[in-house]
CSV table of C-alpha atoms in Angstrom, one decimal:
chain,number,residue,atom,x,y,z
A,827,ASP,CA,-113.2,134.4,105.9
A,828,GLY,CA,-112.3,133.4,109.4
A,829,GLY,CA,-112.8,129.9,110.6
A,830,ILE,CA,-111.5,126.7,111.9
A,831,THR,CA,-109.7,124.2,109.7
A,832,GLN,CA,-109.4,120.6,110.7
A,833,SER,CA,-107.3,118.1,108.8
A,834,PRO,CA,-107.5,115.6,107.5
A,835,LYS,CA,-111.2,114.9,107.0
A,836,TYR,CA,-110.7,111.1,107.1
A,837,LEU,CA,-107.8,109.3,108.9
A,838,PHE,CA,-107.1,105.6,109.0
A,839,ARG,CA,-104.6,104.0,111.4
A,840,LYS,CA,-103.6,100.7,112.7
A,841,GLU,CA,-104.1,99.8,116.3
A,842,GLY,CA,-101.1,100.7,118.4
A,843,GLN,CA,-100.2,103.8,116.4
A,844,ASN,CA,-100.4,107.3,117.7
A,845,VAL,CA,-102.1,109.8,115.5
A,846,THR,CA,-102.3,113.6,115.5
A,847,LEU,CA,-105.3,115.6,114.4
A,848,SER,CA,-104.8,119.1,113.3
A,849,CYS,CA,-106.9,122.1,114.3
A,850,GLU,CA,-106.1,125.7,113.2
A,851,GLN,CA,-108.2,128.8,113.7
A,852,ASN,CA,-107.8,132.3,112.4
A,853,LEU,CA,-110.5,133.9,114.5
A,854,ASN,CA,-108.1,135.2,117.1
A,855,HIS,CA,-110.0,133.2,119.7
A,856,ASP,CA,-108.5,132.5,123.1
A,857,ALA,CA,-110.5,129.4,123.9
A,858,MET,CA,-110.2,126.1,122.0
A,859,TYR,CA,-111.9,122.8,122.6
A,860,TRP,CA,-111.7,119.2,121.3
A,861,TYR,CA,-114.9,117.1,121.3
A,862,ARG,CA,-115.6,113.5,120.4
A,863,GLN,CA,-118.9,112.5,118.8
A,864,ASP,CA,-120.2,109.0,118.9
A,865,PRO,CA,-123.5,107.8,117.4
A,866,GLY,CA,-126.4,108.4,119.8
A,867,GLN,CA,-124.4,110.5,122.2
A,868,GLY,CA,-123.9,114.2,122.7
A,869,LEU,CA,-120.5,115.7,122.1
A,870,ARG,CA,-118.1,114.9,124.9
A,871,LEU,CA,-115.2,117.2,125.9
A,872,ILE,CA,-111.7,115.7,125.6
A,873,TYR,CA,-109.5,118.8,126.4
A,874,TYR,CA,-109.9,122.5,126.3
A,875,SER,CA,-107.5,125.4,126.4
A,876,GLN,CA,-108.2,129.0,127.6
A,877,ILE,CA,-104.9,130.5,126.6
A,878,VAL,CA,-101.6,129.7,125.0
A,879,ASN,CA,-99.5,127.2,126.9
A,880,ASP,CA,-102.4,126.2,129.1
A,881,PHE,CA,-104.9,123.3,128.7
A,882,GLN,CA,-107.3,121.4,130.9
A,883,LYS,CA,-108.6,117.8,130.8
A,884,GLY,CA,-112.2,117.4,129.9
A,885,ASP,CA,-114.5,114.5,130.7
A,886,ILE,CA,-112.8,111.8,128.6
A,887,ALA,CA,-109.1,112.9,128.4
A,888,GLU,CA,-107.6,109.4,129.0
A,889,GLY,CA,-105.6,108.2,126.0
A,890,TYR,CA,-105.4,111.7,124.5
A,891,SER,CA,-102.9,114.5,124.7
A,892,VAL,CA,-102.9,118.1,123.4
A,893,SER,CA,-100.6,121.1,123.1
A,894,ARG,CA,-101.2,124.8,122.7
A,895,GLU,CA,-97.9,126.4,121.7
A,896,LYS,CA,-99.6,129.0,119.4
A,897,LYS,CA,-102.9,130.8,119.8
A,898,GLU,CA,-104.2,129.6,116.5
A,899,SER,CA,-103.2,125.9,116.8
A,900,PHE,CA,-104.5,123.1,119.1
A,901,PRO,CA,-103.5,119.7,117.9
A,902,LEU,CA,-104.9,116.5,119.4
A,903,THR,CA,-102.9,113.3,119.7
A,904,VAL,CA,-104.8,110.1,120.0
A,905,THR,CA,-102.4,107.7,121.7
A,906,SER,CA,-102.4,103.9,121.6
A,907,ALA,CA,-103.7,104.0,125.2
A,908,GLN,CA,-107.1,105.2,124.0
A,909,LYS,CA,-109.1,102.0,124.1
A,910,ASN,CA,-111.8,102.9,121.6
A,911,PRO,CA,-110.4,105.7,119.3
A,912,THR,CA,-112.6,105.2,116.3
A,913,ALA,CA,-114.9,108.3,116.3
A,914,PHE,CA,-115.7,111.7,114.8
A,915,TYR,CA,-113.5,114.4,116.3
A,916,LEU,CA,-114.6,118.1,116.3
A,917,CYS,CA,-112.5,121.1,117.2
A,918,ALA,CA,-114.2,124.3,118.4
A,919,SER,CA,-113.3,127.7,119.6
A,920,ARG,CA,-114.9,130.8,121.2
A,921,ARG,CA,-113.6,134.3,121.9
A,922,ARG,CA,-112.8,133.5,125.5
A,923,THR,CA,-114.1,131.3,128.3
A,924,GLY,CA,-116.3,132.9,130.9
A,925,GLU,CA,-117.8,135.1,128.2
A,926,ARG,CA,-121.1,134.4,126.5
A,927,SER,CA,-120.1,134.1,122.8
A,928,PRO,CA,-121.0,131.6,120.1
A,929,LEU,CA,-119.0,128.4,119.6
A,930,HIS,CA,-117.3,128.0,116.2
A,931,PHE,CA,-116.6,124.5,114.9
A,932,GLY,CA,-114.4,122.9,112.3
A,933,ASN,CA,-115.7,120.3,109.9
A,934,GLY,CA,-114.3,117.4,111.9
A,935,THR,CA,-112.0,114.5,111.4
A,936,ARG,CA,-113.3,111.0,111.1
A,937,LEU,CA,-110.8,108.6,112.6
A,938,THR,CA,-110.9,104.9,112.0
A,939,VAL,CA,-108.5,102.6,113.8
A,940,THR,CA,-108.4,98.9,112.8
B,805,LYS,CA,-128.4,110.9,133.3
B,806,ASN,CA,-128.3,113.5,130.6
B,807,GLU,CA,-128.2,117.1,131.7
B,808,VAL,CA,-129.7,118.1,128.3
B,809,GLU,CA,-132.6,116.3,126.7
B,810,GLN,CA,-133.9,116.9,123.2
B,811,SER,CA,-137.1,115.7,121.6
B,812,PRO,CA,-138.0,114.3,119.2
B,813,GLN,CA,-134.9,112.2,118.3
B,814,ASN,CA,-136.0,111.9,114.7
B,815,LEU,CA,-138.4,114.0,112.8
B,816,THR,CA,-139.7,113.7,109.2
B,817,ALA,CA,-141.7,116.5,107.7
B,818,GLN,CA,-143.2,117.5,104.4
B,819,GLU,CA,-141.8,120.6,102.7
B,820,GLY,CA,-143.7,123.7,104.0
B,821,GLU,CA,-144.5,122.3,107.4
B,822,PHE,CA,-143.9,124.1,110.7
B,823,ILE,CA,-141.4,122.3,112.8
B,824,THR,CA,-140.7,122.4,116.5
B,825,ILE,CA,-137.7,120.8,118.3
B,826,ASN,CA,-137.6,120.9,122.1
B,827,CYS,CA,-134.7,121.0,124.6
B,828,SER,CA,-134.9,120.7,128.3
B,829,TYR,CA,-132.0,121.0,130.7
B,830,SER,CA,-131.4,120.4,134.4
B,831,VAL,CA,-128.4,122.6,135.3
B,832,GLY,CA,-127.8,126.3,135.8
B,833,ILE,CA,-126.8,127.9,132.6
B,834,SER,CA,-125.6,131.3,131.3
B,835,ALA,CA,-126.7,130.7,127.8
B,836,LEU,CA,-128.2,128.1,125.5
B,837,HIS,CA,-127.0,127.4,122.0
B,838,TRP,CA,-128.8,125.8,119.0
B,839,LEU,CA,-126.4,124.2,116.5
B,840,GLN,CA,-126.9,122.6,113.1
B,841,GLN,CA,-124.9,119.7,111.9
B,842,HIS,CA,-125.1,118.8,108.2
B,843,PRO,CA,-124.4,115.2,106.9
B,844,GLY,CA,-120.7,116.2,106.2
B,845,GLY,CA,-120.3,116.7,109.9
B,846,GLY,CA,-119.4,120.3,110.3
B,847,ILE,CA,-121.4,122.2,112.9
B,848,VAL,CA,-122.8,125.7,112.6
B,849,SER,CA,-124.0,127.9,115.4
B,850,LEU,CA,-127.6,129.1,114.8
B,851,PHE,CA,-128.5,130.9,118.0
B,852,MET,CA,-127.2,131.8,121.3
B,853,LEU,CA,-129.8,133.0,123.8
B,854,SER,CA,-130.1,133.6,127.5
B,855,SER,CA,-133.7,134.9,127.6
B,856,GLY,CA,-136.7,135.5,125.4
B,857,LYS,CA,-136.8,134.9,121.7
B,858,LYS,CA,-134.5,135.3,118.7
B,859,LYS,CA,-135.4,135.1,115.0
B,860,HIS,CA,-133.2,134.6,111.9
B,861,GLY,CA,-135.0,134.1,108.6
B,862,ARG,CA,-137.3,131.1,109.0
B,863,LEU,CA,-135.8,130.0,112.3
B,864,ILE,CA,-137.0,131.1,115.7
B,865,ALA,CA,-135.6,130.1,119.0
B,866,THR,CA,-137.2,130.7,122.4
B,867,ILE,CA,-136.1,130.0,125.9
B,868,ASN,CA,-137.9,129.9,129.3
B,869,ILE,CA,-135.3,130.1,132.0
B,870,GLN,CA,-137.7,129.4,134.8
B,871,GLU,CA,-138.9,126.2,133.2
B,872,LYS,CA,-135.4,125.3,131.9
B,873,HIS,CA,-136.8,124.7,128.4
B,874,SER,CA,-136.0,126.0,124.9
B,875,SER,CA,-137.6,125.4,121.5
B,876,LEU,CA,-136.4,125.8,118.0
B,877,HIS,CA,-139.0,126.4,115.3
B,878,ILE,CA,-138.6,126.3,111.6
B,879,THR,CA,-141.3,127.9,109.5
B,880,ALA,CA,-142.1,126.8,105.9
B,881,SER,CA,-139.6,124.0,106.1
B,882,HIS,CA,-137.5,123.1,103.1
B,883,PRO,CA,-135.4,120.1,102.1
B,884,ARG,CA,-132.2,122.1,102.7
B,885,ASP,CA,-133.2,122.3,106.4
B,886,SER,CA,-132.5,118.5,106.7
B,887,ALA,CA,-129.8,118.2,109.3
B,888,VAL,CA,-129.2,117.3,112.9
B,889,TYR,CA,-130.1,120.1,115.3
B,890,ILE,CA,-128.2,120.1,118.6
B,891,CYS,CA,-129.0,121.9,121.8
B,892,ALA,CA,-126.1,122.9,124.0
B,893,VAL,CA,-126.0,124.7,127.3
B,894,ASP,CA,-123.3,127.0,128.4
B,895,LEU,CA,-122.6,126.3,132.1
B,896,ASN,CA,-122.2,129.1,134.6
B,897,THR,CA,-118.6,128.2,135.0
B,898,GLY,CA,-117.9,129.4,131.4
B,899,ASN,CA,-115.6,126.6,130.6
B,900,GLN,CA,-117.8,123.8,129.6
B,901,PHE,CA,-120.9,122.9,127.7
B,902,TYR,CA,-123.4,120.1,127.9
B,903,PHE,CA,-124.8,118.9,124.6
B,904,GLY,CA,-128.0,117.1,123.7
B,905,THR,CA,-127.9,114.0,121.5
B,906,GLY,CA,-129.5,115.9,118.6
B,907,THR,CA,-132.7,115.8,116.6
B,908,SER,CA,-132.4,114.4,113.1
B,909,LEU,CA,-134.7,116.3,110.8
B,910,THR,CA,-135.6,115.1,107.3
B,911,VAL,CA,-137.7,117.4,105.1
B,912,ILE,CA,-139.3,115.6,102.2
B,913,PRO,CA,-140.1,117.6,99.0
């Protein structure tokens, strides 16, 4: 079955450390997204990518970085510059941007930084 | 200011009840999505609609583009419907979505 795999499900880090969250999809989708979910707030866009080797900042990109070297992979690095990194992170994809098609989501990674 | 507003925020129902969750938005959209998030955190797409009405099993979604409003209905609710339901709008740019804060539904046996 096609889908999006995020790993790990839970991640614990000390303050000051960078951490990379994995997102892999086998849906052959062009567009991939990273969202952050905090209690009481809607999902907020961190970065998105429309195609390999291209990505754009979302609304809350500060303190995060991404890469898109392969179509199926879109890892997110939470750097020590992110002031409040503890959150639930969701990766999503769709066939391509500019086209009305459903969003597919992974199961998320819950990051706790202490 | 939220571009997407959902109501109610929390909803408790008895098994078998008819449930309605509402979504209003203030921006131009190309489509509206209803999503379901279970306690484990993963999100599943239920509907994508740009006009009219769609039905899948006991779930029905409607949208009124002129009034910028959508509803999600669950008929004969069941405890397994307990989840957070999220409304998301697909902006005309095609690159971004705005998400509501979700409606937490609990169905009691």
